[in-house]
mmCIF file of C-alpha atoms in Angstrom:
data_model
loop_
_atom_site.group_PDB
_atom_site.id
_atom_site.type_symbol
_atom_site.label_atom_id
_atom_site.label_comp_id
_atom_site.label_asym_id
_atom_site.label_seq_id
_atom_site.Cartn_x
_atom_site.Cartn_y
_atom_site.Cartn_z
ATOM 1 C CA MET A 1 14.435 -32.284 27.207
ATOM 2 C CA ARG A 2 13.159 -28.888 25.870
ATOM 3 C CA SER A 3 12.714 -27.120 22.457
ATOM 4 C CA SER A 4 12.559 -23.662 22.167
ATOM 5 C CA GLY A 5 12.557 -22.203 18.958
ATOM 6 C CA GLY A 6 14.190 -24.834 17.029
ATOM 7 C CA ARG A 7 16.547 -25.209 19.320
ATOM 8 C CA TRP A 8 17.244 -27.724 22.104
ATOM 9 C CA TRP A 9 18.858 -27.131 25.813
ATOM 10 C CA LYS A 10 19.093 -29.862 28.331
ATOM 11 C CA GLY A 11 17.201 -29.662 31.679
ATOM 12 C CA GLY A 12 18.849 -26.919 33.841
ATOM 13 C CA GLY A 13 19.948 -25.342 30.558
ATOM 14 C CA ARG A 14 17.000 -23.050 30.444
ATOM 15 C CA LEU A 15 18.277 -20.596 32.839
ATOM 16 C CA THR A 16 21.859 -20.527 30.778
ATOM 17 C CA ALA A 17 19.356 -19.703 27.445
ATOM 18 C CA LEU A 18 17.728 -16.935 29.389
ATOM 19 C CA LEU A 19 21.086 -15.402 29.683
ATOM 20 C CA LEU A 20 22.328 -15.541 26.573
ATOM 21 C CA LEU A 21 19.277 -13.970 25.294
ATOM 22 C CA GLN A 22 19.144 -11.359 27.300
ATOM 23 C CA ALA A 23 22.863 -10.674 26.626
ATOM 24 C CA SER A 24 22.379 -10.947 22.828
ATOM 25 C CA THR A 25 19.090 -9.292 23.002
ATOM 26 C CA THR A 26 21.446 -6.076 24.869
ATOM 27 C CA LEU A 27 23.831 -6.382 22.093
ATOM 28 C CA GLN A 28 21.069 -6.236 19.230
ATOM 29 C CA ALA A 29 19.692 -3.348 20.117
ATOM 30 C CA GLY A 30 22.604 -1.396 19.676
ATOM 31 C CA THR A 31 23.116 -0.393 23.815
ATOM 32 C CA ALA A 32 26.479 -0.662 25.761
ATOM 33 C CA PRO A 33 25.368 -1.629 29.391
ATOM 34 C CA PRO A 34 26.066 1.335 31.991
ATOM 35 C CA ASP A 35 30.260 1.574 32.509
ATOM 36 C CA GLY A 36 30.315 -1.267 30.504
ATOM 37 C CA PRO A 37 32.897 -1.852 27.148
ATOM 38 C CA PRO A 38 32.274 0.421 23.751
ATOM 39 C CA LEU A 39 29.498 -0.569 21.626
ATOM 40 C CA ASP A 40 30.133 -3.274 18.734
ATOM 41 C CA SER A 41 33.922 -3.608 20.367
ATOM 42 C CA ILE A 42 34.605 -6.851 20.934
ATOM 43 C CA GLU A 43 35.077 -6.880 24.842
ATOM 44 C CA GLN A 44 30.918 -6.075 24.046
ATOM 45 C CA ARG A 45 30.278 -9.138 21.421
ATOM 46 C CA VAL A 46 31.549 -11.989 23.649
ATOM 47 C CA LEU A 47 29.635 -10.328 26.778
ATOM 48 C CA PRO A 48 27.075 -13.285 26.513
ATOM 49 C CA CYS A 49 30.190 -15.776 26.922
ATOM 50 C CA ALA A 50 29.737 -14.487 30.421
ATOM 51 C CA ALA A 51 26.374 -16.280 31.096
ATOM 52 C CA CYS A 52 28.434 -19.712 31.347
ATOM 53 C CA HIS A 53 32.078 -19.119 30.969
ATOM 54 C CA GLY A 54 32.114 -16.304 34.154
ATOM 55 C CA ALA A 55 33.376 -12.543 33.634
ATOM 56 C CA GLU A 56 36.146 -12.351 31.768
ATOM 57 C CA GLY A 57 35.881 -16.275 30.641
ATOM 58 C CA ARG A 58 37.243 -16.999 33.984
ATOM 59 C CA ALA A 59 34.504 -19.749 34.632
ATOM 60 C CA THR A 60 32.465 -19.445 37.665
ATOM 61 C CA ASN A 61 31.509 -22.283 40.258
ATOM 62 C CA ASP A 62 29.822 -24.554 38.128
ATOM 63 C CA GLY A 63 31.837 -27.279 37.732
ATOM 64 C CA TYR A 64 31.671 -27.955 33.533
ATOM 65 C CA TYR A 65 31.711 -24.600 32.093
ATOM 66 C CA PRO A 66 35.653 -24.270 31.632
ATOM 67 C CA ARG A 67 37.742 -20.822 32.335
ATOM 68 C CA ILE A 68 38.859 -19.695 28.454
ATOM 69 C CA ALA A 69 40.871 -16.687 29.572
ATOM 70 C CA GLY A 70 44.895 -16.824 28.663
ATOM 71 C CA LYS A 71 44.226 -20.599 26.840
ATOM 72 C CA PRO A 72 46.208 -20.537 23.585
ATOM 73 C CA ALA A 73 44.355 -18.648 21.236
ATOM 74 C CA GLY A 74 45.010 -21.840 18.431
ATOM 75 C CA TYR A 75 43.407 -23.845 21.026
ATOM 76 C CA LEU A 76 40.221 -21.748 21.732
ATOM 77 C CA TYR A 77 40.021 -21.600 17.555
ATOM 78 C CA ASN A 78 39.593 -25.119 17.353
ATOM 79 C CA GLN A 79 37.449 -25.305 19.855
ATOM 80 C CA LEU A 80 34.775 -23.402 18.457
ATOM 81 C CA LEU A 81 34.974 -25.176 15.159
ATOM 82 C CA ASN A 82 34.794 -28.351 16.603
ATOM 83 C CA PHE A 83 31.434 -26.824 18.270
ATOM 84 C CA ARG A 84 30.411 -25.610 15.143
ATOM 85 C CA ASP A 85 31.709 -28.235 12.582
ATOM 86 C CA GLY A 86 30.068 -31.286 14.820
ATOM 87 C CA ARG A 87 33.197 -32.856 16.766
ATOM 88 C CA ARG A 88 32.077 -31.158 19.993
ATOM 89 C CA VAL A 89 28.661 -31.316 21.345
ATOM 90 C CA TYR A 90 27.045 -29.300 23.068
ATOM 91 C CA ALA A 91 23.654 -27.614 22.277
ATOM 92 C CA GLN A 92 24.382 -24.027 23.128
ATOM 93 C CA MET A 93 28.050 -23.572 21.860
ATOM 94 C CA SER A 94 26.961 -25.370 18.553
ATOM 95 C CA TYR A 95 23.925 -22.927 18.199
ATOM 96 C CA MET A 96 26.375 -20.026 18.914
ATOM 97 C CA THR A 97 29.328 -20.778 16.504
ATOM 98 C CA GLN A 98 27.110 -22.113 13.626
ATOM 99 C CA ARG A 99 26.169 -19.178 11.886
ATOM 100 C CA GLN A 100 29.470 -17.434 12.378
ATOM 101 C CA ASP A 101 32.371 -17.184 10.195
ATOM 102 C CA GLN A 102 36.131 -18.304 10.681
ATOM 103 C CA ALA A 103 37.672 -14.897 11.262
ATOM 104 C CA TYR A 104 35.232 -13.818 13.400
ATOM 105 C CA LEU A 105 35.463 -17.096 15.489
ATOM 106 C CA ARG A 106 39.385 -16.081 15.136
ATOM 107 C CA GLU A 107 38.795 -12.802 16.645
ATOM 108 C CA MET A 108 37.315 -14.039 20.173
ATOM 109 C CA ALA A 109 39.697 -16.891 20.410
ATOM 110 C CA GLU A 110 42.790 -14.288 19.907
ATOM 111 C CA HIS A 111 40.680 -11.907 22.520
ATOM 112 C CA PHE A 112 39.847 -14.880 25.329
ATOM 113 C CA ALA A 113 44.132 -15.565 24.725
ATOM 114 C CA GLY A 114 45.197 -12.318 25.499
ATOM 115 C CA LEU A 115 43.411 -11.695 28.937
ATOM 116 C CA THR A 116 46.212 -12.177 31.413
ATOM 117 C CA LEU A 117 43.898 -12.732 34.768
ATOM 118 C CA PRO A 118 44.611 -13.857 37.938
ATOM 119 C CA TYR A 119 43.467 -17.542 38.625
ATOM 120 C CA PRO A 120 41.561 -18.623 41.953
ATOM 121 C CA ALA A 121 43.112 -20.948 44.595
ATOM 122 C CA PRO A 122 42.289 -24.877 43.821
ATOM 123 C CA LYS A 123 40.085 -26.474 45.687
ATOM 124 C CA PRO A 124 41.289 -29.282 48.206
ATOM 125 C CA ALA A 125 41.618 -32.452 46.689
ATOM 126 C CA THR A 126 38.757 -34.960 47.905
ATOM 127 C CA ALA A 127 40.772 -38.419 46.517
ATOM 128 C CA ASP A 128 42.839 -40.477 48.828
ATOM 129 C CA ALA A 129 46.300 -40.516 48.750
ATOM 130 C CA ALA A 130 46.906 -43.628 46.914
ATOM 131 C CA ALA A 131 44.629 -41.910 43.983
ATOM 132 C CA LEU A 132 46.949 -38.742 44.205
ATOM 133 C CA GLN A 133 49.643 -40.223 43.835
ATOM 134 C CA ARG A 134 48.739 -41.934 40.755
ATOM 135 C CA GLY A 135 47.549 -38.927 39.792
ATOM 136 C CA ALA A 136 50.978 -37.337 39.860
ATOM 137 C CA THR A 137 52.597 -40.274 38.325
ATOM 138 C CA LEU A 138 50.050 -39.938 35.233
ATOM 139 C CA ALA A 139 50.599 -36.445 35.158
ATOM 140 C CA THR A 140 54.386 -36.547 35.149
ATOM 141 C CA THR A 141 56.482 -39.541 34.902
ATOM 142 C CA GLY A 142 52.966 -41.626 32.290
ATOM 143 C CA ASP A 143 53.003 -45.366 32.679
ATOM 144 C CA ALA A 144 54.579 -47.342 30.199
ATOM 145 C CA ALA A 145 53.562 -50.181 30.663
ATOM 146 C CA ALA A 146 49.832 -48.490 29.292
ATOM 147 C CA GLN A 147 51.338 -46.770 26.896
ATOM 148 C CA LEU A 148 50.383 -43.526 28.593
ATOM 149 C CA PRO A 149 53.069 -40.870 27.814
ATOM 150 C CA SER A 150 53.008 -38.479 30.998
ATOM 151 C CA CYS A 151 50.667 -35.462 30.587
ATOM 152 C CA GLN A 152 53.767 -32.978 30.562
ATOM 153 C CA ALA A 153 55.167 -34.115 27.304
ATOM 154 C CA CYS A 154 52.259 -32.684 25.612
ATOM 155 C CA HIS A 155 50.895 -30.084 27.898
ATOM 156 C CA GLY A 156 54.272 -28.420 28.867
ATOM 157 C CA GLU A 157 56.600 -29.235 31.870
ATOM 158 C CA ARG A 158 53.945 -26.572 33.842
ATOM 159 C CA LEU A 159 50.984 -27.861 32.616
ATOM 160 C CA THR A 160 49.543 -24.272 31.287
ATOM 161 C CA GLY A 161 49.966 -25.510 27.627
ATOM 162 C CA VAL A 162 51.798 -25.332 24.319
ATOM 163 C CA ALA A 163 50.903 -22.108 22.003
ATOM 164 C CA PRO A 164 49.288 -21.875 19.814
ATOM 165 C CA GLN A 165 47.244 -25.059 19.897
ATOM 166 C CA VAL A 166 48.149 -27.436 23.471
ATOM 167 C CA PRO A 167 45.618 -26.105 26.271
ATOM 168 C CA GLY A 168 46.731 -26.143 29.994
ATOM 169 C CA LEU A 169 45.468 -28.615 32.399
ATOM 170 C CA LEU A 170 45.620 -26.404 35.505
ATOM 171 C CA GLY A 171 42.909 -24.313 36.696
ATOM 172 C CA LEU A 172 40.416 -26.991 35.397
ATOM 173 C CA PRO A 173 37.309 -28.237 37.848
ATOM 174 C CA TYR A 174 37.826 -31.837 38.745
ATOM 175 C CA ASP A 175 34.090 -32.571 37.012
ATOM 176 C CA TYR A 176 34.931 -30.750 33.584
ATOM 177 C CA LEU A 177 38.537 -32.911 33.285
ATOM 178 C CA VAL A 178 35.930 -35.696 34.196
ATOM 179 C CA ALA A 179 33.843 -35.043 31.712
ATOM 180 C CA GLN A 180 35.811 -34.398 28.898
ATOM 181 C CA ILE A 181 38.342 -37.283 29.351
ATOM 182 C CA GLY A 182 35.599 -39.788 29.720
ATOM 183 C CA ALA A 183 33.738 -38.123 26.195
ATOM 184 C CA TRP A 184 36.971 -38.916 24.191
ATOM 185 C CA ARG A 185 37.038 -42.233 26.039
ATOM 186 C CA THR A 186 33.472 -43.348 24.806
ATOM 187 C CA GLY A 187 34.079 -41.127 21.133
ATOM 188 C CA ASN A 188 31.350 -38.155 22.024
ATOM 189 C CA ARG A 189 34.316 -35.549 21.449
ATOM 190 C CA HIS A 190 36.685 -36.119 18.441
ATOM 191 C CA ALA A 191 39.853 -33.519 17.514
ATOM 192 C CA GLN A 192 41.824 -33.201 14.362
ATOM 193 C CA GLU A 193 42.959 -36.884 13.122
ATOM 194 C CA PRO A 194 45.314 -38.007 14.528
ATOM 195 C CA ASP A 195 43.083 -37.396 17.758
ATOM 196 C CA CYS A 196 45.797 -38.152 19.859
ATOM 197 C CA MET A 197 43.666 -37.290 22.581
ATOM 198 C CA ALA A 198 41.345 -39.992 22.064
ATOM 199 C CA GLU A 199 43.525 -42.680 21.490
ATOM 200 C CA ILE A 200 44.842 -41.434 25.332
ATOM 201 C CA ALA A 201 41.248 -41.644 26.985
ATOM 202 C CA ARG A 202 41.155 -45.090 25.465
ATOM 203 C CA ARG A 203 43.771 -46.625 27.311
ATOM 204 C CA LEU A 204 42.821 -45.047 30.665
ATOM 205 C CA LYS A 205 41.010 -46.836 33.077
ATOM 206 C CA PRO A 206 37.878 -45.695 34.612
ATOM 207 C CA GLU A 207 39.837 -44.797 37.835
ATOM 208 C CA ASP A 208 43.030 -43.546 36.185
ATOM 209 C CA ILE A 209 40.498 -40.295 34.577
ATOM 210 C CA ALA A 210 39.179 -39.580 37.760
ATOM 211 C CA ALA A 211 42.941 -40.043 39.716
ATOM 212 C CA VAL A 212 44.633 -37.936 37.260
ATOM 213 C CA ALA A 213 41.840 -35.342 37.071
ATOM 214 C CA ALA A 214 42.112 -35.107 40.622
ATOM 215 C CA TRP A 215 45.366 -34.430 41.103
ATOM 216 C CA LEU A 216 45.212 -31.780 38.309
ATOM 217 C CA ALA A 217 42.243 -29.759 39.725
ATOM 218 C CA ALA A 218 44.029 -29.656 42.890
ATOM 219 C CA GLN A 219 47.757 -28.512 41.834
ATOM 220 C CA PRO A 220 47.972 -24.335 42.145
ATOM 221 C CA LEU A 221 49.154 -22.709 39.678
ATOM 222 C CA PRO A 222 52.979 -21.325 38.769
ATOM 223 C CA ALA A 223 53.952 -17.538 38.921
ATOM 224 C CA ASP A 224 53.731 -17.609 35.126
ATOM 225 C CA THR A 225 50.678 -19.232 34.066
ATOM 226 C CA HIS A 226 51.626 -17.949 30.060
ATOM 227 C CA PRO A 227 51.451 -21.228 27.891
ATOM 228 C CA ALA A 228 54.821 -22.269 26.609
ATOM 229 C CA THR A 229 55.663 -21.194 23.182
ATOM 230 C CA ALA A 230 57.378 -24.779 21.880
ATOM 231 C CA PHE A 231 57.455 -28.494 23.481
ATOM 232 C CA PRO A 232 61.088 -29.114 24.781
ATOM 233 C CA GLN A 233 61.239 -32.294 22.390
ATOM 234 C CA LYS A 234 59.067 -33.767 20.331
ATOM 235 C CA PRO A 235 55.479 -35.028 22.043
ATOM 236 C CA PRO A 236 55.227 -38.790 22.239
ATOM 237 C CA MET A 237 52.447 -39.001 19.793
ATOM 238 C CA ASP A 238 51.282 -38.026 16.249
ATOM 239 C CA CYS A 239 48.514 -35.002 16.902
ATOM 240 C CA GLY A 240 46.409 -33.360 14.554
ATOM 241 C CA VAL A 241 46.202 -29.826 15.974
ATOM 242 C CA VAL A 242 50.227 -30.070 16.811
ATOM 243 C CA GLU A 243 50.656 -31.152 12.959
ATOM 244 C CA ALA A 244 48.351 -28.080 11.513
ATOM 245 C CA ALA A 245 50.005 -25.675 13.418
ATOM 246 C CA GLY A 246 53.198 -26.860 12.285
ATOM 247 C CA ALA A 247 52.201 -26.688 8.961
ATOM 248 C CA ALA A 248 50.610 -23.578 9.125
ATOM 249 C CA ARG A 249 53.586 -21.632 10.363
#
């Protein structure tokens, strides 16, 4: 771990830091890149996001940086707040959000939520047939004996999320899914209380996390990749982000 100007970056994160600094310097200099978006537009101001999340937020080949394009605006906004307020911990994201007000974070979230871009084909699954079957069961049916609702019960029948707060689970890399569920399971990631995902993660066995992540990462996206506009029925668990969205409406 190395310090630079009071900021801490882990290992290979130094390259990411340099990319972010280069992009940020370009914006501060008041010059738009050749053939780039207009000066001081939201499109130009979010260019540093591409250093980790890929052009237009499509994600990159690195399995730990998720796609943000097309995710529900409420979900993206909540994650920016979580990084800013310490419920999620990642040095680069915490640094980028800590000095931003809520209106600007919401503008960023709404920008990426409004992007409708094609998804690449999923990578072939490397898990064995038994693990993939277990993953499919957890995602579509759940496990009543373990008090595990299905992923579809909260993330939508098409697993593309439910607006405005619940993200889709398809189109995410295996490594990212395992890392995030694991972070909830170990208490290193939090959401608004009651934190339903933290409870689900604690009920999942490590092999179940690997199985459901492998199955989800291998699924193709449906023709309509937009999040659903409503739950078909009341979610099976109390969830802070869902309750907050209902209260706001």
